[in-house]
Amino acid sequence: SAVISQKPSRDICQRGTSLTIQCQVDSQVTMMFWYRQQPGQSLTLIATANQGSEATYESGFVIDKFPISRPNLTFSTLTVSNMSPEDSSIYLCIVSGRQETGELFFGEGSRLTVL
Amino acid sequence: AQSVTQLDSQVPVFEEAPVELRCNYSSSVSVYLFWYVQYPNQGLQLLLKYLSGSTLVESINGFEAEFNKSQTSFHLRKPSVHISDTAEYFCAVSEKSSGDKLTFGTGTRLAVRP
């Protein structure tokens, strides 16, 4: 199993500012994903964080708005840039184990409110 | 690419009645299937999963789901629900070839009434 620490757990931000969310795993994992859950909605994949290279973004998400880093196999960051109230969401880090077995582990999420 | 359809956005049911939450998926390759539950103001919790083997999987709190490959379905069932089962339920799929990338359904709100 993998234990994920996600920070901050929640924050209130001003419009136009940026916030970086950290995801730290207690073991090396192959895949790290960033998801967003807007109020009352399901989870939407933002991007796959690739170790040592640029993240792979899903349709509708761009690097300028959601820059992602993954310097090693246990850590990743997601930045929400130039925030607007529409960015108010829960941002979730999800990881898979060393082998692609379908075993997935969830961070506790970061609840962002943009005023 | 995979997709997940949860046809019912809300399912109202009386306590101790049976319930079925429907989930259908679309994929051209082998998949893993999951049900997650989200209680009010909480994060997602894994309820049960199908990875391989027996097509009927069970959770510790009485839910079960059956993988039906021919119908591309993974419906969630419980023979007798409790008030405490009131929550949002998400079905999710990942393709074995996509590196465990999860696609979620839109969710079904289960509302159990006394």
Tab-separated table of C-alpha atoms in Angstrom:
chain	number	residue	atom	x	y	z
A	1	SER	CA	0.000	0.000	0.000
A	2	ALA	CA	0.978	3.665	-0.226
A	3	VAL	CA	0.326	6.498	2.197
A	4	ILE	CA	-0.168	9.890	0.598
A	5	SER	CA	0.284	13.235	2.280
A	6	GLN	CA	-1.334	16.123	0.468
A	7	LYS	CA	-0.814	19.747	1.485
A	8	PRO	CA	-2.497	22.079	2.077
A	9	SER	CA	-5.669	20.300	3.101
A	10	ARG	CA	-7.623	23.477	2.513
A	11	ASP	CA	-7.006	27.115	1.698
A	12	ILE	CA	-8.848	30.299	0.912
A	13	CYS	CA	-7.235	32.313	-1.854
A	14	GLN	CA	-7.696	35.643	-3.504
A	15	ARG	CA	-8.551	36.018	-7.161
A	16	GLY	CA	-5.478	36.353	-9.359
A	17	THR	CA	-3.092	34.564	-7.019
A	18	SER	CA	-1.489	31.150	-7.471
A	19	LEU	CA	-1.289	28.207	-5.092
A	20	THR	CA	0.901	25.128	-5.153
A	21	ILE	CA	-0.374	21.815	-3.825
A	22	GLN	CA	2.056	19.115	-2.782
A	23	CYS	CA	1.631	15.366	-2.952
A	24	GLN	CA	4.144	13.233	-1.048
A	25	VAL	CA	4.027	9.421	-1.147
A	26	ASP	CA	5.787	7.194	1.361
A	27	SER	CA	6.979	4.772	-1.337
A	28	GLN	CA	8.016	4.878	-4.954
A	29	VAL	CA	5.055	4.772	-7.313
A	30	THR	CA	4.803	4.494	-11.051
A	31	MET	CA	1.879	6.758	-11.841
A	32	MET	CA	0.746	9.991	-10.197
A	33	PHE	CA	-2.418	11.735	-11.288
A	34	TRP	CA	-4.021	15.059	-10.445
A	35	TYR	CA	-7.807	15.306	-10.405
A	36	ARG	CA	-10.284	18.070	-9.741
A	37	GLN	CA	-13.724	17.764	-8.160
A	38	GLN	CA	-15.773	20.888	-8.574
A	39	PRO	CA	-18.686	21.423	-6.170
A	40	GLY	CA	-21.424	18.873	-6.717
A	41	GLN	CA	-19.605	17.184	-9.584
A	42	SER	CA	-17.551	14.117	-10.306
A	43	LEU	CA	-13.790	13.862	-10.522
A	44	THR	CA	-12.059	15.027	-13.662
A	45	LEU	CA	-8.507	14.131	-14.561
A	46	ILE	CA	-6.317	17.205	-15.031
A	47	ALA	CA	-3.053	15.522	-15.941
A	48	THR	CA	-0.664	12.655	-15.402
A	49	ALA	CA	2.522	13.732	-13.643
A	50	ASN	CA	5.522	12.194	-15.380
A	51	GLN	CA	8.784	11.790	-13.528
A	52	GLY	CA	11.516	13.891	-15.093
A	53	SER	CA	9.441	15.170	-17.994
A	54	GLU	CA	6.461	17.362	-18.786
A	55	ALA	CA	3.075	16.277	-17.510
A	56	THR	CA	0.474	14.838	-19.870
A	57	TYR	CA	-2.613	17.054	-19.817
A	58	GLU	CA	-6.178	16.056	-20.565
A	59	SER	CA	-8.364	17.959	-22.958
A	60	GLY	CA	-9.377	21.299	-21.506
A	61	PHE	CA	-6.373	21.657	-19.202
A	62	VAL	CA	-3.162	23.469	-20.076
A	63	ILE	CA	0.271	23.754	-18.559
A	64	ASP	CA	0.136	27.520	-18.156
A	65	LYS	CA	-2.890	27.246	-15.895
A	66	PHE	CA	-1.919	24.033	-14.082
A	67	PRO	CA	1.864	23.618	-14.079
A	68	ILE	CA	2.916	20.279	-12.615
A	69	SER	CA	6.254	19.047	-11.392
A	70	ARG	CA	7.414	15.548	-10.532
A	71	PRO	CA	11.107	15.583	-9.656
A	72	ASN	CA	11.168	11.992	-8.384
A	73	LEU	CA	9.024	8.882	-7.896
A	74	THR	CA	7.543	9.981	-4.570
A	75	PHE	CA	6.688	13.673	-4.956
A	76	SER	CA	4.644	15.923	-7.212
A	77	THR	CA	3.222	19.435	-7.131
A	78	LEU	CA	0.260	21.007	-8.870
A	79	THR	CA	0.024	24.781	-9.144
A	80	VAL	CA	-3.272	26.493	-9.812
A	81	SER	CA	-2.290	29.751	-11.472
A	82	ASN	CA	-4.077	33.083	-11.691
A	83	MET	CA	-7.017	31.705	-9.775
A	84	SER	CA	-10.639	32.690	-10.290
A	85	PRO	CA	-13.735	31.625	-8.329
A	86	GLU	CA	-14.322	28.912	-10.969
A	87	ASP	CA	-11.167	27.206	-9.704
A	88	SER	CA	-12.783	26.573	-6.330
A	89	SER	CA	-12.579	22.795	-6.111
A	90	ILE	CA	-11.118	19.851	-4.341
A	91	TYR	CA	-7.823	18.882	-5.951
A	92	LEU	CA	-6.862	15.278	-5.494
A	93	CYS	CA	-3.635	13.369	-5.936
A	94	ILE	CA	-4.070	9.706	-6.902
A	95	VAL	CA	-1.206	7.263	-7.313
A	96	SER	CA	-0.735	3.693	-8.446
A	97	GLY	CA	1.754	1.153	-7.198
A	98	ARG	CA	5.067	0.130	-8.675
A	99	GLN	CA	3.315	-2.165	-11.093
A	100	GLU	CA	0.193	-1.319	-13.048
A	101	THR	CA	-2.126	-3.627	-11.177
A	102	GLY	CA	-5.143	-1.434	-10.751
A	103	GLU	CA	-4.284	-0.707	-7.132
A	104	LEU	CA	-4.813	2.993	-6.628
A	105	PHE	CA	-4.308	5.179	-3.581
A	106	PHE	CA	-5.874	8.529	-2.841
A	107	GLY	CA	-4.621	11.631	-1.139
A	108	GLU	CA	-7.073	13.325	1.203
A	109	GLY	CA	-7.561	16.204	-1.193
A	110	SER	CA	-6.960	19.934	-1.073
A	111	ARG	CA	-10.087	22.035	-0.815
A	112	LEU	CA	-9.511	25.429	-2.420
A	113	THR	CA	-11.891	28.340	-2.165
A	114	VAL	CA	-11.187	31.345	-4.374
A	115	LEU	CA	-12.777	34.628	-3.400
B	1	ALA	CA	-10.640	5.812	-24.621
B	2	GLN	CA	-12.710	4.571	-21.740
B	3	SER	CA	-15.919	6.171	-20.493
B	4	VAL	CA	-18.364	5.505	-17.680
B	5	THR	CA	-22.102	6.075	-17.598
B	6	GLN	CA	-24.157	6.264	-14.446
B	7	LEU	CA	-27.675	6.726	-15.709
B	8	ASP	CA	-29.256	7.567	-12.367
B	9	SER	CA	-28.216	10.876	-10.841
B	10	GLN	CA	-30.382	10.226	-7.782
B	11	VAL	CA	-31.874	7.101	-6.267
B	12	PRO	CA	-34.328	7.556	-3.402
B	13	VAL	CA	-35.087	4.423	-1.413
B	14	PHE	CA	-36.638	3.498	1.902
B	15	GLU	CA	-34.581	2.014	4.680
B	16	GLU	CA	-34.245	-1.797	4.548
B	17	ALA	CA	-35.256	-1.864	0.882
B	18	PRO	CA	-32.942	-3.284	-1.793
B	19	VAL	CA	-31.101	-0.963	-4.135
B	20	GLU	CA	-29.204	-1.159	-7.406
B	21	LEU	CA	-26.997	1.603	-8.726
B	22	ARG	CA	-26.263	1.169	-12.385
B	23	CYS	CA	-22.911	1.576	-14.066
B	24	ASN	CA	-21.989	0.900	-17.674
B	25	TYR	CA	-18.606	1.435	-19.218
B	26	SER	CA	-17.147	1.676	-22.671
B	27	SER	CA	-13.729	0.333	-23.486
B	28	SER	CA	-12.058	-1.627	-26.231
B	29	VAL	CA	-9.585	-3.338	-23.919
B	30	SER	CA	-9.505	-5.118	-20.579
B	31	VAL	CA	-10.458	-2.968	-17.631
B	32	TYR	CA	-10.381	-2.632	-13.897
B	33	LEU	CA	-13.624	-1.464	-12.298
B	34	PHE	CA	-14.262	0.387	-9.065
B	35	TRP	CA	-17.003	1.803	-6.912
B	36	TYR	CA	-16.184	4.706	-4.632
B	37	VAL	CA	-18.385	6.263	-1.961
B	38	GLN	CA	-18.321	9.867	-0.827
B	39	TYR	CA	-20.144	10.769	2.361
B	40	PRO	CA	-21.168	14.397	2.885
B	41	ASN	CA	-18.165	16.703	3.244
B	42	GLN	CA	-15.714	13.829	3.053
B	43	GLY	CA	-13.256	12.468	0.504
B	44	LEU	CA	-13.738	9.427	-1.699
B	45	GLN	CA	-13.383	5.988	-0.192
B	46	LEU	CA	-12.944	2.779	-2.128
B	47	LEU	CA	-16.035	0.618	-1.700
B	48	LEU	CA	-15.066	-2.354	-3.855
B	49	LYS	CA	-13.121	-3.210	-6.958
B	50	TYR	CA	-12.852	-5.777	-9.698
B	51	LEU	CA	-9.333	-6.490	-10.900
B	52	SER	CA	-9.531	-10.108	-12.029
B	53	GLY	CA	-10.925	-13.473	-11.023
B	54	SER	CA	-14.450	-13.826	-9.657
B	55	THR	CA	-16.837	-11.437	-11.333
B	56	LEU	CA	-18.801	-10.926	-8.117
B	57	VAL	CA	-17.066	-8.692	-5.600
B	58	GLU	CA	-18.253	-7.705	-2.160
B	59	SER	CA	-17.587	-4.935	0.321
B	60	ILE	CA	-17.431	-5.243	4.091
B	61	ASN	CA	-20.666	-3.303	4.586
B	62	GLY	CA	-22.963	-5.471	2.484
B	63	PHE	CA	-22.597	-3.994	-0.986
B	64	GLU	CA	-21.751	-6.173	-3.948
B	65	ALA	CA	-21.118	-5.608	-7.637
B	66	GLU	CA	-20.917	-7.976	-10.548
B	67	PHE	CA	-18.731	-7.486	-13.564
B	68	ASN	CA	-20.667	-8.403	-16.702
B	69	LYS	CA	-18.335	-8.273	-19.661
B	70	SER	CA	-20.962	-8.971	-22.316
B	71	GLN	CA	-23.128	-6.113	-21.049
B	72	THR	CA	-20.159	-3.931	-20.099
B	73	SER	CA	-21.749	-3.294	-16.735
B	74	PHE	CA	-20.686	-3.175	-13.100
B	75	HIS	CA	-23.891	-2.514	-11.191
B	76	LEU	CA	-23.767	-2.002	-7.445
B	77	ARG	CA	-26.349	-3.720	-5.245
B	78	LYS	CA	-27.321	-4.000	-1.626
B	79	PRO	CA	-30.209	-6.178	-0.411
B	80	SER	CA	-31.122	-3.934	2.512
B	81	VAL	CA	-29.939	-0.343	2.871
B	82	HIS	CA	-29.459	1.721	6.004
B	83	ILE	CA	-29.809	5.429	6.637
B	84	SER	CA	-26.025	5.542	6.958
B	85	ASP	CA	-25.654	4.445	3.324
B	86	THR	CA	-26.833	7.873	2.206
B	87	ALA	CA	-23.954	9.178	0.095
B	88	GLU	CA	-22.718	9.843	-3.409
B	89	TYR	CA	-21.507	6.743	-5.252
B	90	PHE	CA	-19.043	6.940	-8.115
B	91	CYS	CA	-18.283	4.187	-10.579
B	92	ALA	CA	-14.830	4.311	-12.172
B	93	VAL	CA	-12.884	2.391	-14.792
B	94	SER	CA	-9.261	2.150	-15.756
B	95	GLU	CA	-7.902	0.395	-18.797
B	96	LYS	CA	-5.111	-2.042	-18.120
B	97	SER	CA	-3.170	-0.443	-20.956
B	98	SER	CA	-3.580	3.163	-19.812
B	99	GLY	CA	-1.345	3.059	-16.787
B	100	ASP	CA	-4.149	2.940	-14.232
B	101	LYS	CA	-5.671	6.250	-15.321
B	102	LEU	CA	-9.128	6.389	-13.742
B	103	THR	CA	-12.227	7.691	-15.485
B	104	PHE	CA	-15.116	8.457	-13.163
B	105	GLY	CA	-18.818	8.409	-13.781
B	106	THR	CA	-20.933	11.402	-12.898
B	107	GLY	CA	-22.084	9.850	-9.649
B	108	THR	CA	-25.351	8.617	-8.175
B	109	ARG	CA	-26.803	10.177	-5.088
B	110	LEU	CA	-28.307	7.465	-2.869
B	111	ALA	CA	-30.869	8.956	-0.493
B	112	VAL	CA	-32.164	6.516	2.104
B	113	ARG	CA	-35.387	7.520	3.829
B	114	PRO	CA	-36.684	6.169	7.146
